[in-house]
PDB file of C-alpha atoms in Angstrom:
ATOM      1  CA  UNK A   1      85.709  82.340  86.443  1.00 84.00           C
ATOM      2  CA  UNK A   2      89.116  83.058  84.711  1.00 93.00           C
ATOM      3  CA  UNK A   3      90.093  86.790  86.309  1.00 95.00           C
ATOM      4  CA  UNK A   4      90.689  87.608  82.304  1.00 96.00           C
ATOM      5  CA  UNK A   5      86.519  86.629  81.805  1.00 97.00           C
ATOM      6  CA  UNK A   6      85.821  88.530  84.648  1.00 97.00           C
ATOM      7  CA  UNK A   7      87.332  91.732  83.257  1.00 97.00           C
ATOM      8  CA  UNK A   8      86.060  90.776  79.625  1.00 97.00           C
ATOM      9  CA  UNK A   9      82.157  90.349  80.929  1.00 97.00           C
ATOM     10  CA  UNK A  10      82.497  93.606  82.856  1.00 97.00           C
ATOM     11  CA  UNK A  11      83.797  95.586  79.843  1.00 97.00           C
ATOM     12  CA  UNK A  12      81.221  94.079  77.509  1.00 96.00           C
ATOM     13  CA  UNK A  13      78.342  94.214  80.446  1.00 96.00           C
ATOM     14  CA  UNK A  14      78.744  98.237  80.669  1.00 97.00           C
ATOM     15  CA  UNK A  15      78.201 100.640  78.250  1.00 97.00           C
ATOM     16  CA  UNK A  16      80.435 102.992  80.070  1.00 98.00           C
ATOM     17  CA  UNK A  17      82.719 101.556  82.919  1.00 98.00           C
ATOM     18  CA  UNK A  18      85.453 103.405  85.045  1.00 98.00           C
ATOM     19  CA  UNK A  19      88.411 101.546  87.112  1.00 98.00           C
ATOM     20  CA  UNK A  20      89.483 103.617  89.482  1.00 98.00           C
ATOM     21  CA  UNK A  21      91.120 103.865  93.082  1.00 97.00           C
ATOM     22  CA  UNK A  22      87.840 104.492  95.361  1.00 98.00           C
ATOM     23  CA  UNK A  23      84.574 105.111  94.436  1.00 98.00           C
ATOM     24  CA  UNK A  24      83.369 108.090  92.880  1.00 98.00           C
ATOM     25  CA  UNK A  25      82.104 109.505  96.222  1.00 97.00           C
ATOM     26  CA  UNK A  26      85.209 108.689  97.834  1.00 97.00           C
ATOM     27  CA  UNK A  27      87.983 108.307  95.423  1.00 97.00           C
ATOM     28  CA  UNK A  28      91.335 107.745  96.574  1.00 96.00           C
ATOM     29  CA  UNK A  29      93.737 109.254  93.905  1.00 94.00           C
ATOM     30  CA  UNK A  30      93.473 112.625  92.600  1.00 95.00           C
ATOM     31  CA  UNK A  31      93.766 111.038  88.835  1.00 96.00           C
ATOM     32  CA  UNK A  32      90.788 108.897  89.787  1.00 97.00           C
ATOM     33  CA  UNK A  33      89.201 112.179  91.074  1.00 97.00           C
ATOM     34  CA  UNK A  34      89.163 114.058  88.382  1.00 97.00           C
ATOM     35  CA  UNK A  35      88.437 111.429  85.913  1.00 98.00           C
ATOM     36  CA  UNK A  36      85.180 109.856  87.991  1.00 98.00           C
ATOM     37  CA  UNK A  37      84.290 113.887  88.786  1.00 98.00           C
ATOM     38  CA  UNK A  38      84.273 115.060  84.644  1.00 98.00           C
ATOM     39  CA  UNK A  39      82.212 111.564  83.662  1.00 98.00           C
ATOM     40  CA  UNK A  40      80.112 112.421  86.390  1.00 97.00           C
ATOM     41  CA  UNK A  41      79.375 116.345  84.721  1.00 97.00           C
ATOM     42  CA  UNK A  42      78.068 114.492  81.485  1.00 97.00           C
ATOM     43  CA  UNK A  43      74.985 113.419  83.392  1.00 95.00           C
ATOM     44  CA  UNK A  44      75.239 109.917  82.341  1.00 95.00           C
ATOM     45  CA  UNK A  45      74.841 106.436  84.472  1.00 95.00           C
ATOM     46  CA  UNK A  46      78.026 104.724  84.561  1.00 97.00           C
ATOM     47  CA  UNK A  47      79.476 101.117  86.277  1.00 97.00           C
ATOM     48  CA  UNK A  48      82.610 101.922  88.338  1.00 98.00           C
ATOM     49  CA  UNK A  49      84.911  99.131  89.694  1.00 98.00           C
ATOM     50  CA  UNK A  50      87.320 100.396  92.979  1.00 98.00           C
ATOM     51  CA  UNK A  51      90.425  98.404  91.960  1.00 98.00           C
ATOM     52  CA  UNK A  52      91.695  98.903  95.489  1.00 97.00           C
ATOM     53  CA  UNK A  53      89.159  96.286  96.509  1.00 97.00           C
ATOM     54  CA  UNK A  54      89.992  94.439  93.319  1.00 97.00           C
ATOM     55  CA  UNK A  55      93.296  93.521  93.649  1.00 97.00           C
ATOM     56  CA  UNK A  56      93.320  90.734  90.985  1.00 97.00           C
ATOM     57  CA  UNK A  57      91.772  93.104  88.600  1.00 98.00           C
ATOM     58  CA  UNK A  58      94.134  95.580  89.881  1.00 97.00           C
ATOM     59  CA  UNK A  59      96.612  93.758  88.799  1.00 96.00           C
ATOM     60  CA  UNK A  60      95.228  92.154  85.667  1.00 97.00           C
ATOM     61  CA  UNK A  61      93.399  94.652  83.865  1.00 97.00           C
ATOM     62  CA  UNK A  62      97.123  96.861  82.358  1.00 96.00           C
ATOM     63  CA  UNK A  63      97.723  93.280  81.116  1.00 95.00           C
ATOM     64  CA  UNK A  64      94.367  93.077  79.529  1.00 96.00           C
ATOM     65  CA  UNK A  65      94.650  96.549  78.128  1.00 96.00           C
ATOM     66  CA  UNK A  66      97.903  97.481  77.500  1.00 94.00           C
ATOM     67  CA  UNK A  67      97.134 100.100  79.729  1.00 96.00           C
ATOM     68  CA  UNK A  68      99.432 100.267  82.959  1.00 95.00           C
ATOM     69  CA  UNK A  69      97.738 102.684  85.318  1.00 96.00           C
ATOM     70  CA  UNK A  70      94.333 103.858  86.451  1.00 97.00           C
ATOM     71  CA  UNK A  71      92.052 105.175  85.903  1.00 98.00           C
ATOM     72  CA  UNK A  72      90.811 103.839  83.098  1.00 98.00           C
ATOM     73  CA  UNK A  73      87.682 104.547  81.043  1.00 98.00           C
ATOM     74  CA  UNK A  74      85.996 102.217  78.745  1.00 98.00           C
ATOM     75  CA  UNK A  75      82.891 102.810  76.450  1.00 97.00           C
ATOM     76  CA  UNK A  76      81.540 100.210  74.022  1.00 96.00           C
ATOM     77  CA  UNK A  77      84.292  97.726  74.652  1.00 96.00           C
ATOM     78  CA  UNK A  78      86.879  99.882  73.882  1.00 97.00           C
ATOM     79  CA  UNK A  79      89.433 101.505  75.984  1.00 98.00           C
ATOM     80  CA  UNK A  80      89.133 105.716  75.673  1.00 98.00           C
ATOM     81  CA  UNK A  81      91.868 106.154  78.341  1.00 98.00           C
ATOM     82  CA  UNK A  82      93.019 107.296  81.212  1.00 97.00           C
ATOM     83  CA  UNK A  83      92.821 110.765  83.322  1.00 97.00           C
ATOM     84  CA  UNK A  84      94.797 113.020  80.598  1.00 96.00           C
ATOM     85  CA  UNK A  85      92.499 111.679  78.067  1.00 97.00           C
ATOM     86  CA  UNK A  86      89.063 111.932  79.846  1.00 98.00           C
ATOM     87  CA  UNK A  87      90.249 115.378  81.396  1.00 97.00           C
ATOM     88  CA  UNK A  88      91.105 116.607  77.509  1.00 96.00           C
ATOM     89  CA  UNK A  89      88.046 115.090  76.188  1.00 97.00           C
ATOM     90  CA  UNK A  90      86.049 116.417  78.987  1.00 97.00           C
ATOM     91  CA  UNK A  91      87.398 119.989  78.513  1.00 96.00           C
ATOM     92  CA  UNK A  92      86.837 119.982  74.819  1.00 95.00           C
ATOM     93  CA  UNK A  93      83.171 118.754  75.080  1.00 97.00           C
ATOM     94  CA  UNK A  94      84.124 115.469  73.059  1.00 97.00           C
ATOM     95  CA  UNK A  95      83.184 113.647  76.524  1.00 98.00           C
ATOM     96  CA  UNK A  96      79.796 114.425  76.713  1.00 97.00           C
ATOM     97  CA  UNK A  97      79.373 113.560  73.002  1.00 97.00           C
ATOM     98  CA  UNK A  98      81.049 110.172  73.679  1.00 97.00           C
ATOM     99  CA  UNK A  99      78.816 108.789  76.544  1.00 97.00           C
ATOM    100  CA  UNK A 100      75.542 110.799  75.125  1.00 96.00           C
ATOM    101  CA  UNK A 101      76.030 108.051  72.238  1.00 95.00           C
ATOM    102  CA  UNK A 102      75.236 105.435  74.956  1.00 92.00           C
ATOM    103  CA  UNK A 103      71.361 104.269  74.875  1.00 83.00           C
ATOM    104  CA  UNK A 104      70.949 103.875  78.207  1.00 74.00           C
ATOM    105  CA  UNK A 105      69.135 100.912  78.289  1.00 67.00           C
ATOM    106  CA  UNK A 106      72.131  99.482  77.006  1.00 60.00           C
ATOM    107  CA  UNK A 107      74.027 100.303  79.941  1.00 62.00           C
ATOM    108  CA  UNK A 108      73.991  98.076  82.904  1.00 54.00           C
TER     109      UNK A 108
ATOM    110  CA  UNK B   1     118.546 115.465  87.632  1.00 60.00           C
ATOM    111  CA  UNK B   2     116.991 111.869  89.142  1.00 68.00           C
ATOM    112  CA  UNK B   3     118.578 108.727  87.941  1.00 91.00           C
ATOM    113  CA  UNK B   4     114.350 107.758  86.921  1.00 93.00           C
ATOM    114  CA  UNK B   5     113.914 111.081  85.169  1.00 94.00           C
ATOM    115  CA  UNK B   6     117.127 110.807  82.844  1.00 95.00           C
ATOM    116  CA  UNK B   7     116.552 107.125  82.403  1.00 96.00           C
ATOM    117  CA  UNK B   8     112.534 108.153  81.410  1.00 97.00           C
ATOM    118  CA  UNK B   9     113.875 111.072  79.149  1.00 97.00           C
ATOM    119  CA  UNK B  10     116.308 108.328  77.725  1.00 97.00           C
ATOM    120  CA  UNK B  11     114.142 105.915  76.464  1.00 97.00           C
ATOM    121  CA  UNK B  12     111.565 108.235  75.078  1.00 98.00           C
ATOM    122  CA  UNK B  13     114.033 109.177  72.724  1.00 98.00           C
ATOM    123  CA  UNK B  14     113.141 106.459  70.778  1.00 97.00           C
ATOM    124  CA  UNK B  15     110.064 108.537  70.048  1.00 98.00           C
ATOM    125  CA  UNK B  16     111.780 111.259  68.334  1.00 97.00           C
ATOM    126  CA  UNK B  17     110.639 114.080  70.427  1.00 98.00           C
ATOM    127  CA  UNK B  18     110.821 117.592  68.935  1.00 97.00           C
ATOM    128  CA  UNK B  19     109.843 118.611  72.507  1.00 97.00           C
ATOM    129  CA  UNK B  20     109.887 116.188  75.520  1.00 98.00           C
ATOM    130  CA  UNK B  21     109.844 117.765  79.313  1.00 97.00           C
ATOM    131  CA  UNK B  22     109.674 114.932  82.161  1.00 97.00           C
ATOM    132  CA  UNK B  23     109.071 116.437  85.708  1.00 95.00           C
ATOM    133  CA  UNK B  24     109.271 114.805  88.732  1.00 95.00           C
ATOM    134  CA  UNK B  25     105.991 115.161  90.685  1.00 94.00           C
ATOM    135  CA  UNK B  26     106.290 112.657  93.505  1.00 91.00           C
ATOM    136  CA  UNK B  27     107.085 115.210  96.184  1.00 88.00           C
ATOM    137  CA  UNK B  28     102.960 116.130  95.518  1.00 89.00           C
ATOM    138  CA  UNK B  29     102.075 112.755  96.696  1.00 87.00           C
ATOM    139  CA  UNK B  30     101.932 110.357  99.755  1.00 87.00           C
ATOM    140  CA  UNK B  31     105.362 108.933  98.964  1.00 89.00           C
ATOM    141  CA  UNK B  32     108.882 109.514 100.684  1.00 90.00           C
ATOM    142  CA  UNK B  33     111.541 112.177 100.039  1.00 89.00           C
ATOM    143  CA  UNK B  34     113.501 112.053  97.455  1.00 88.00           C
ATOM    144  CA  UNK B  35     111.021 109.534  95.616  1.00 90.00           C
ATOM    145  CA  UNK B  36     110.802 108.504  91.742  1.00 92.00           C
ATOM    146  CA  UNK B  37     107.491 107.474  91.653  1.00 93.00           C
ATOM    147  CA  UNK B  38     104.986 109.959  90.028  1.00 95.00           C
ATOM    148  CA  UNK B  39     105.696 111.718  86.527  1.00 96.00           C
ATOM    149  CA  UNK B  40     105.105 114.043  84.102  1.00 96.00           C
ATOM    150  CA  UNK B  41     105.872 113.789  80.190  1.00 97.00           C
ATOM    151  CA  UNK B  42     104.959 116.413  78.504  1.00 97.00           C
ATOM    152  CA  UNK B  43     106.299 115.855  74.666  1.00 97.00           C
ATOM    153  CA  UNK B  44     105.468 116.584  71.312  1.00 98.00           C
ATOM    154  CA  UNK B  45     106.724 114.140  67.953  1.00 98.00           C
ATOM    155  CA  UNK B  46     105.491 113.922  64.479  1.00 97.00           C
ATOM    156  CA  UNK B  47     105.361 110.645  64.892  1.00 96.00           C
ATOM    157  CA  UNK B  48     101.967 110.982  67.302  1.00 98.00           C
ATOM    158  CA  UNK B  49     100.490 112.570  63.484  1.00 97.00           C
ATOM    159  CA  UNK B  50      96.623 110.742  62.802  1.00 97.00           C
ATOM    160  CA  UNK B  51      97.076 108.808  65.805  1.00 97.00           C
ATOM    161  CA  UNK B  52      94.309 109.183  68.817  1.00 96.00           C
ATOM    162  CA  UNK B  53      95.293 109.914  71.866  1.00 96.00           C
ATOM    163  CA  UNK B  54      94.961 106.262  73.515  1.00 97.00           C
ATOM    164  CA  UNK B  55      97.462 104.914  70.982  1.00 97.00           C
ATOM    165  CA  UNK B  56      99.805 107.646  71.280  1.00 97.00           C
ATOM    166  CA  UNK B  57      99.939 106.956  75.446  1.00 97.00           C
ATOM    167  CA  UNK B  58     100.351 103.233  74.604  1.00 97.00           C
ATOM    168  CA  UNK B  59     103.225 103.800  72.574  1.00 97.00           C
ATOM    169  CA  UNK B  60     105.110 105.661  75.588  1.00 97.00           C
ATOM    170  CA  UNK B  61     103.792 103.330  77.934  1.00 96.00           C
ATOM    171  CA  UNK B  62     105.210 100.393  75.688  1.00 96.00           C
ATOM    172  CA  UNK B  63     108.794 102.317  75.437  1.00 97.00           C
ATOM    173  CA  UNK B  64     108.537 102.946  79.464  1.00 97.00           C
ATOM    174  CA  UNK B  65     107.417  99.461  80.633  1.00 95.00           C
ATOM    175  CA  UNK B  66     110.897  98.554  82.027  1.00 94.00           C
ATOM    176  CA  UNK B  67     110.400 102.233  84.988  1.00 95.00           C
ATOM    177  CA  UNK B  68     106.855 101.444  85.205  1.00 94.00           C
ATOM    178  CA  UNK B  69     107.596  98.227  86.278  1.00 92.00           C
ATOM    179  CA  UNK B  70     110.348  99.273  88.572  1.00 91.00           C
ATOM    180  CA  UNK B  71     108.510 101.878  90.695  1.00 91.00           C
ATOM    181  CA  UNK B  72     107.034 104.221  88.622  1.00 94.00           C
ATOM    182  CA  UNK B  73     103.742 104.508  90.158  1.00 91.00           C
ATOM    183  CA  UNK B  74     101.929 107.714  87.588  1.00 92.00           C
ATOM    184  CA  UNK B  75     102.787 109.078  84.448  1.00 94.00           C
ATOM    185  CA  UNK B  76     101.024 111.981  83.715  1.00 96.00           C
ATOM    186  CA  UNK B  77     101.366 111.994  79.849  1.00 97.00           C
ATOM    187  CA  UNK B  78     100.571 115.141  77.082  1.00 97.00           C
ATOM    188  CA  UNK B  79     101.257 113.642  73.891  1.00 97.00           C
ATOM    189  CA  UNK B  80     100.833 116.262  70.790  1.00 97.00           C
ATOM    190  CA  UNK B  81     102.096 116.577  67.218  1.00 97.00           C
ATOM    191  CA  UNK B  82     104.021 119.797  66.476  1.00 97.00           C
ATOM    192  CA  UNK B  83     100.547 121.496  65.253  1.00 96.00           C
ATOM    193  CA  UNK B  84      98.536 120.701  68.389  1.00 95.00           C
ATOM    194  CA  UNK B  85     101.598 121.646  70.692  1.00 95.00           C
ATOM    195  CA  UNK B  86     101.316 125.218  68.637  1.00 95.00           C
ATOM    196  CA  UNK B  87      97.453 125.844  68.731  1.00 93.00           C
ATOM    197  CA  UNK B  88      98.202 124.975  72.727  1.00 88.00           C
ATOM    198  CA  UNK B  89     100.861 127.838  73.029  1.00 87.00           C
ATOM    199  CA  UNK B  90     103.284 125.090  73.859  1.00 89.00           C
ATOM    200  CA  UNK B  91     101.437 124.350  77.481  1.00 90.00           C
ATOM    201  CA  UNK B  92     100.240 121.249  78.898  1.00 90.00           C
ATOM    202  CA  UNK B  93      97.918 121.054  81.999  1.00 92.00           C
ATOM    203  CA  UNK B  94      98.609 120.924  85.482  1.00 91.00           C
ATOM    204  CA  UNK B  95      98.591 117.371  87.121  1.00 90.00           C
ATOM    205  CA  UNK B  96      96.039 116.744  89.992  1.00 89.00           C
ATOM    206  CA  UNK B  97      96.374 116.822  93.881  1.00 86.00           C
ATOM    207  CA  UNK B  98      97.265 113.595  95.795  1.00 85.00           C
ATOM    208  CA  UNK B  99      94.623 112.040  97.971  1.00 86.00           C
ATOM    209  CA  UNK B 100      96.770 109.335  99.602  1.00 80.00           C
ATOM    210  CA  UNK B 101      95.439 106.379  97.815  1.00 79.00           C
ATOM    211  CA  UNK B 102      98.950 104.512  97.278  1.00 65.00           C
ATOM    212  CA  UNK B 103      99.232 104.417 101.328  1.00 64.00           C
ATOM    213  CA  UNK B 104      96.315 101.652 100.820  1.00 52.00           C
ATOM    214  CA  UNK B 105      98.023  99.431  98.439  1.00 42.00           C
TER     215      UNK B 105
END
């Protein structure tokens, strides 16, 4: 599969999906940190994909978004952003309200 | 002042900042002295008015492409119209700690 189809199906597969550097139990940037660590606070199931391991996606996915670093958080298909954004959100309680929205039998 | 922090300040110009502050964070993270690789833009425009915050970071990321391309690694960004920058007491907050991710890529 195309790498651009990969990244599509994996947006529109997950409710709420993070790329990040690491895994949320072992990130590897402090951006990705604090971004994995305030999605993790809402309480909600999310897909993750390390982009460290990815390397295509890595380097495919700013192309795809218009979006040139990571993390990166995407809910419903849409690009929310990236740490400043989830950290703000987070802070302000607009996170929570975001991924409690999800059903989660609609999230892989 | 770093060549990559006066050519960053430059081109965000274009933006018509009322209030624009890039610092160089790199010496925070797994990267060599004297580095230009990690930033922070804090900056406030009227132009950012009615627009959420994931447009208003793709608009400096689309005037920055040419240093993110060239070595800048992380932008930290706070983007906020006059008001917001006001209700904030004109402070933005603190960027995170390294954890020595880049040294795997």
């Amino acid at each position: 599969m195309d790498i651009m189809d990969t990244i599509k199906q994996q947006i529109e597969q997950n409710a709420i999906i993070l790329f990040m550097k690491g895994s949320p139990s072992a990130p590897q940037c402090g951006f990705s940190m604090k971004a994995s660590q305030a999605l993790m606070a809402c309480g909600k199931r999310f897909a993750y994909v390390d982009v460290l391991s990815n390397p295509e996606i890595r380097q495919n996915l700013p192309v795809y978004a218009n979006w040139p670093t990571f993390p990166q958080l995407w809910v419903n298909g849409e690009l929310v952003g990236g740490c400043d954004i989830i950290m703000d959100m987070s802070e302000k309680g607009e996170l929570k309200t975001l991924v409690d929205t999800i059903d989660d039998s609609a999230n892989g | 002042m770093s060549s990559m922090q006066a050519n960053i300040e430059q081109k965000l110009q274009s933006l018509a900042p009322t209030f624009l502050s890039v610092i160089n964070e790199s010496g925070n993270h797994s990267v060599p002295p004297n580095s230009e690789t990690h930033f922070k833009v804090t900056m406030v425009s009227d132009q950012f008015e009615g627009l959420a915050a994931v447009r208003r970071h793709q608009q400096v990321y689309a005037v920055l492409a040419e240093p993110l391309a060239n070595g800048v690694h992380a932008l930290a960004l706070h983007t906020y119209t006059p008001l917001e920058w006001g209700l904030r007491q004109e402070s933005s907050p603190a960027s995170p700690d390294c954890l020595g991710g880049s040294k795997q890529a």
